[in-house]
Coordinates of C-alpha atoms in Angstrom, one line a residue:
X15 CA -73.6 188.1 164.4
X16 CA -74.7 184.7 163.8
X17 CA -75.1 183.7 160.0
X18 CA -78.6 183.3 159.8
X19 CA -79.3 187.2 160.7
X20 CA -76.2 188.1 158.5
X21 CA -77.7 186.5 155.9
X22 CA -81.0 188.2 156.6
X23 CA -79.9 191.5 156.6
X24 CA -78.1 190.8 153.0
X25 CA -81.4 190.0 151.8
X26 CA -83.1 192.8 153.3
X27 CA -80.8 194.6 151.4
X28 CA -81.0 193.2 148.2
X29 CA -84.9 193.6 147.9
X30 CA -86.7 195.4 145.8
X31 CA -90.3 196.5 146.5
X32 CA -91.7 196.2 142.6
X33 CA -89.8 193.3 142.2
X34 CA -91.6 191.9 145.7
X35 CA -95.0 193.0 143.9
X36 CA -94.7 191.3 141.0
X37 CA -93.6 187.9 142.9
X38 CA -97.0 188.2 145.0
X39 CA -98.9 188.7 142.0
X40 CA -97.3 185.0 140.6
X41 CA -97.8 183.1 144.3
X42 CA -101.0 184.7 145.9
X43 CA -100.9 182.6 148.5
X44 CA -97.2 183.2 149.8
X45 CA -96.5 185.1 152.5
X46 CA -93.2 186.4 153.4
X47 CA -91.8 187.5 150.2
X48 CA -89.0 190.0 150.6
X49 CA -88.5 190.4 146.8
X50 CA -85.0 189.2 146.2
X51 CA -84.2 188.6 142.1
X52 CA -82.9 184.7 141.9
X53 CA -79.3 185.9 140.0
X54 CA -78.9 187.6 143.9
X55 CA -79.6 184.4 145.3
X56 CA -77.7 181.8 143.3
X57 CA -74.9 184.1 144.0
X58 CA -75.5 184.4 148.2
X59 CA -76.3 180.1 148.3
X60 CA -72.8 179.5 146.3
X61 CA -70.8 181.6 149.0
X62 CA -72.9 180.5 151.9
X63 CA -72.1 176.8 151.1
X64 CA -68.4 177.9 150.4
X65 CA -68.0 179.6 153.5
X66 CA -70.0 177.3 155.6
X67 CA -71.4 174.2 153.7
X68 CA -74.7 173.2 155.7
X69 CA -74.8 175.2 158.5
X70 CA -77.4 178.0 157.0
X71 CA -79.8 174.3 156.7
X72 CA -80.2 174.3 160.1
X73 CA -82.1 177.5 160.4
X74 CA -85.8 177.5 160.5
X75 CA -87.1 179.9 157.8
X76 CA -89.4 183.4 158.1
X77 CA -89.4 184.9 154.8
X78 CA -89.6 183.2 150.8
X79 CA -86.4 183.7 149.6
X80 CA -84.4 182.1 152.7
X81 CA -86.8 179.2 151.6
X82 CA -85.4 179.2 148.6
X83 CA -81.8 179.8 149.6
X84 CA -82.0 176.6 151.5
X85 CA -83.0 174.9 148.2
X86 CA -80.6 176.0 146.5
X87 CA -77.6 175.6 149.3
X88 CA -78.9 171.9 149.1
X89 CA -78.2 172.5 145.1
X90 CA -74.7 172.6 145.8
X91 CA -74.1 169.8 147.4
X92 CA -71.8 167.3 145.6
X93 CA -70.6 164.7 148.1
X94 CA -70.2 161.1 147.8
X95 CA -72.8 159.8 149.6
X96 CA -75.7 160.4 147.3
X97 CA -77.8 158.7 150.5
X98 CA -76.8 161.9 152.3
X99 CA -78.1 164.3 149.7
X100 CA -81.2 162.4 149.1
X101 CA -81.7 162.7 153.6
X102 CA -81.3 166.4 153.3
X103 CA -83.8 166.6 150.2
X104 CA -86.5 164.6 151.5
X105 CA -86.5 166.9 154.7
X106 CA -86.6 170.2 152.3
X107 CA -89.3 168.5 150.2
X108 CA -91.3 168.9 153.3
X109 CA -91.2 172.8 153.5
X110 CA -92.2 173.0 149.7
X111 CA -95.6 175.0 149.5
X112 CA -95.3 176.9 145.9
X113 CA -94.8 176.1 142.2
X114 CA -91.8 178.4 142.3
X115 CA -89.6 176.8 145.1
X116 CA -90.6 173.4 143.8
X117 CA -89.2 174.3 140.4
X118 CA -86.5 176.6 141.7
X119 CA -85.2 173.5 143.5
X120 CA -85.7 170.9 141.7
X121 CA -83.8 173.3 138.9
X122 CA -80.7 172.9 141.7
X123 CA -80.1 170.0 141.9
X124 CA -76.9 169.2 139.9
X125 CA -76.2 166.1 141.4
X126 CA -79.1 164.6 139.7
X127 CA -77.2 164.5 136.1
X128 CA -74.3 162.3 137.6
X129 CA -76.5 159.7 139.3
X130 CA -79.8 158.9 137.5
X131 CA -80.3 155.9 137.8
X132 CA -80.0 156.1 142.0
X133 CA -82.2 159.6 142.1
X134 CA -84.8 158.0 139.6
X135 CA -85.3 155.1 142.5
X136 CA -85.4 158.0 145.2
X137 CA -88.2 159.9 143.6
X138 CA -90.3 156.7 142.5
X139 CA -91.6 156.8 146.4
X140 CA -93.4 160.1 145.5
X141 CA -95.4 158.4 142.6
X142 CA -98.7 157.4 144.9
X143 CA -98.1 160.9 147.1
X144 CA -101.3 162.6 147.5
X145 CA -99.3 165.9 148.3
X146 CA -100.0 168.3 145.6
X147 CA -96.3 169.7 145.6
X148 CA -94.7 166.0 146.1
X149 CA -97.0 165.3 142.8
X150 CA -94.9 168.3 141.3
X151 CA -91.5 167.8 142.8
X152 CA -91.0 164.1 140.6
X153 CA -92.4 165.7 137.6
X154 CA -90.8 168.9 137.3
X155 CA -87.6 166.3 138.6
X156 CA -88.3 164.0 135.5
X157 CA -88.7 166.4 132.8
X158 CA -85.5 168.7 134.2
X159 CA -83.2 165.5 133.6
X160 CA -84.9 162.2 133.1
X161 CA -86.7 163.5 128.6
X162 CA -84.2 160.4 127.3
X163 CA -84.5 157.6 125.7
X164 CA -83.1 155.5 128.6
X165 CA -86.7 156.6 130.7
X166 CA -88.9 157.3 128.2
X167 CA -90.9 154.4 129.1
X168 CA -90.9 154.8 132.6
X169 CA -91.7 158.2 132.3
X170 CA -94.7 157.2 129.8
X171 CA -96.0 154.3 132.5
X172 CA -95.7 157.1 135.4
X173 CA -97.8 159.3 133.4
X174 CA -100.4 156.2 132.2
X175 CA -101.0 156.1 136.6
X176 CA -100.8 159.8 137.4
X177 CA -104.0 161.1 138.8
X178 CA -104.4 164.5 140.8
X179 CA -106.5 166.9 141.7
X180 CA -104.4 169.7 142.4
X181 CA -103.4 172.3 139.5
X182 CA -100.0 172.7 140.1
X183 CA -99.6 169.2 139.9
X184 CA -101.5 169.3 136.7
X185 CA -99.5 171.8 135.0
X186 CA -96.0 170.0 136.1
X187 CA -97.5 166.7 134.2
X188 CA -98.5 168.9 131.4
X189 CA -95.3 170.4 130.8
X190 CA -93.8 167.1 131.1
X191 CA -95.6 165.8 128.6
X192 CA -95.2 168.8 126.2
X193 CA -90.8 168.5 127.2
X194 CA -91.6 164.4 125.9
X195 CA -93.2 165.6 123.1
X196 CA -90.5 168.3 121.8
X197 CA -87.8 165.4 122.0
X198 CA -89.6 162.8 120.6
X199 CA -92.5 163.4 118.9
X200 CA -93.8 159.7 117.6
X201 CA -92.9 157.7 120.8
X202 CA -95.3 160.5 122.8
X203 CA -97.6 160.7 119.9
X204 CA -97.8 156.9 119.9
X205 CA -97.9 156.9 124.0
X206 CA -101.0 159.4 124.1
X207 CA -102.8 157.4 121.1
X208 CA -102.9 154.3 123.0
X209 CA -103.3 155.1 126.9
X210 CA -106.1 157.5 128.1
X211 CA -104.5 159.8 130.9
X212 CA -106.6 162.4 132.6
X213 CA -108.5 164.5 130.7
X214 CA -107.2 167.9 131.9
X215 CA -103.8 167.0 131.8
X216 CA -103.9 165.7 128.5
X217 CA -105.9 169.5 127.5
X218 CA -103.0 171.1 129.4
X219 CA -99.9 169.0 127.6
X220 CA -102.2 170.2 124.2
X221 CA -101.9 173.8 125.2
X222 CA -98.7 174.1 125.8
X223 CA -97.2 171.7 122.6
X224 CA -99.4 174.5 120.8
X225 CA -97.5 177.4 122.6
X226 CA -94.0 176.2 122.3
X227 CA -92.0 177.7 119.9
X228 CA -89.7 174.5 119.2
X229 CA -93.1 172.7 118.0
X230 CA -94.2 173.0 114.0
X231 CA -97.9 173.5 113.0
X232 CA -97.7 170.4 111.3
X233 CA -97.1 168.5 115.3
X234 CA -99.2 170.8 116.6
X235 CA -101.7 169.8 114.3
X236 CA -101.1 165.7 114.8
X237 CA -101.2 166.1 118.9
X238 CA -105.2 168.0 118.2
X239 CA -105.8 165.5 116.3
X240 CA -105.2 162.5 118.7
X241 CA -106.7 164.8 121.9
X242 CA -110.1 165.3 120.0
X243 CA -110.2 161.0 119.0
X244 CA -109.2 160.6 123.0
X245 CA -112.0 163.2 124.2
X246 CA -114.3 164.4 120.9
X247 CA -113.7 167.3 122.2
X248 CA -110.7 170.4 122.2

């Protein structure tokens, strides 16, 4: 039995039918879910890419989850040739259709931490993509390892250009800006004073900075302030 259908039956194994539910009730427009929790499937991509490094990438997908255990095989993936990695991601980027594979992946990938400065180049030819989940692959990317003073500015000037349509895309540059804004407070406060970015992006960041727990009333209070001088309104 080949390792694709091996792997399938594990799966179909693992799933749970409320668990599936609720999944559904978070993507309504994914089909295919078998309802696998991801601790199952962190655990199944480590020994897939122990056992047999890339060859599970060569399969063509049917169901959520073996989406998502691609991702995450990719995830694993520490060689050498960064150029290699970045071949195998740009292909994956390809079958991402949900907010939760986007994030799950881009959550993955490790190699990112040791090799900034060459990923932050590989994601800058998303910046003009009119792809909603290319629009949230570079910002869930940035804020899961780029919030640092090294890019603060060119996550700032990324986010002065940003313009989308889609919501998913919205909410990533929201919560990008709120992940800005828990680390350093004045240079975003100072960044959203002086450059207008899209209105319902900047009412999303808002929302969330006024949900987070690691933000004080006193911050949440400053960031309302400069929203309703940017928009009169809030």
């Amino acid at each position: 039995m080949c390792l694709f259908v091996q792997t399938r039956q594990k799966l179909k194994e693992a799933a749970d039918e409320k668990y599936k539910d609720f999944s559904a009730s978070l993507l309504p427009n994914v089909k295919n879910i078998m309802g696998v929790r991801l601790p199952y499937l962190r655990k199944l991509a480590k020994e897939i890419y122990l056992c047999s490094n890339e060859e599970y990438l060569q399969y063509t997908p049917k169901y959520f989850e073996e989406k998502m255990l691609q991702g995450m095989i990719i995830g694993q993936m520490q060689i050498q040739d960064v150029s290699r990695v970045t071949d195998v991601i740009s292909k994956f980027i390809l079958k991402i259709d949900n907010w939760s594979l986007c994030d799950s992946f881009c959550a993955s990938l490790k190699i990112v931490k040791s090799n900034k400065d060459f990923f932050w180049n590989f994601i800058c030819k998303y910046e003009c993509s009119k792809n909603e989940f290319e629009q949230r692959f570079i910002c869930v990317l940035m804020l899961n390892y780029y919030v640092e003073e090294k890019y603060l500015d060119k996550i700032f000037r990324f986010l002065e250009g940003f313009k989308t349509e889609y919501y998913y895309s919205q909410m990533a540059a929201a919560w990008l800006i709120c992940e800005c804004f828990i680390k350093f407070k004045n240079e975003t406060m100072e960044f959203l004073s002086k450059n207008k970015i899209d209105n319902l992006i900047f009412k999303k960041a808002v929302q969330k900075i006024c949900d987070s727990k690691k933000v004080d009333k006193a911050a949440k209070n400053d960031i309302k302030s400069i929203y309703r001088l940017n928009f009169s309104i809030y």
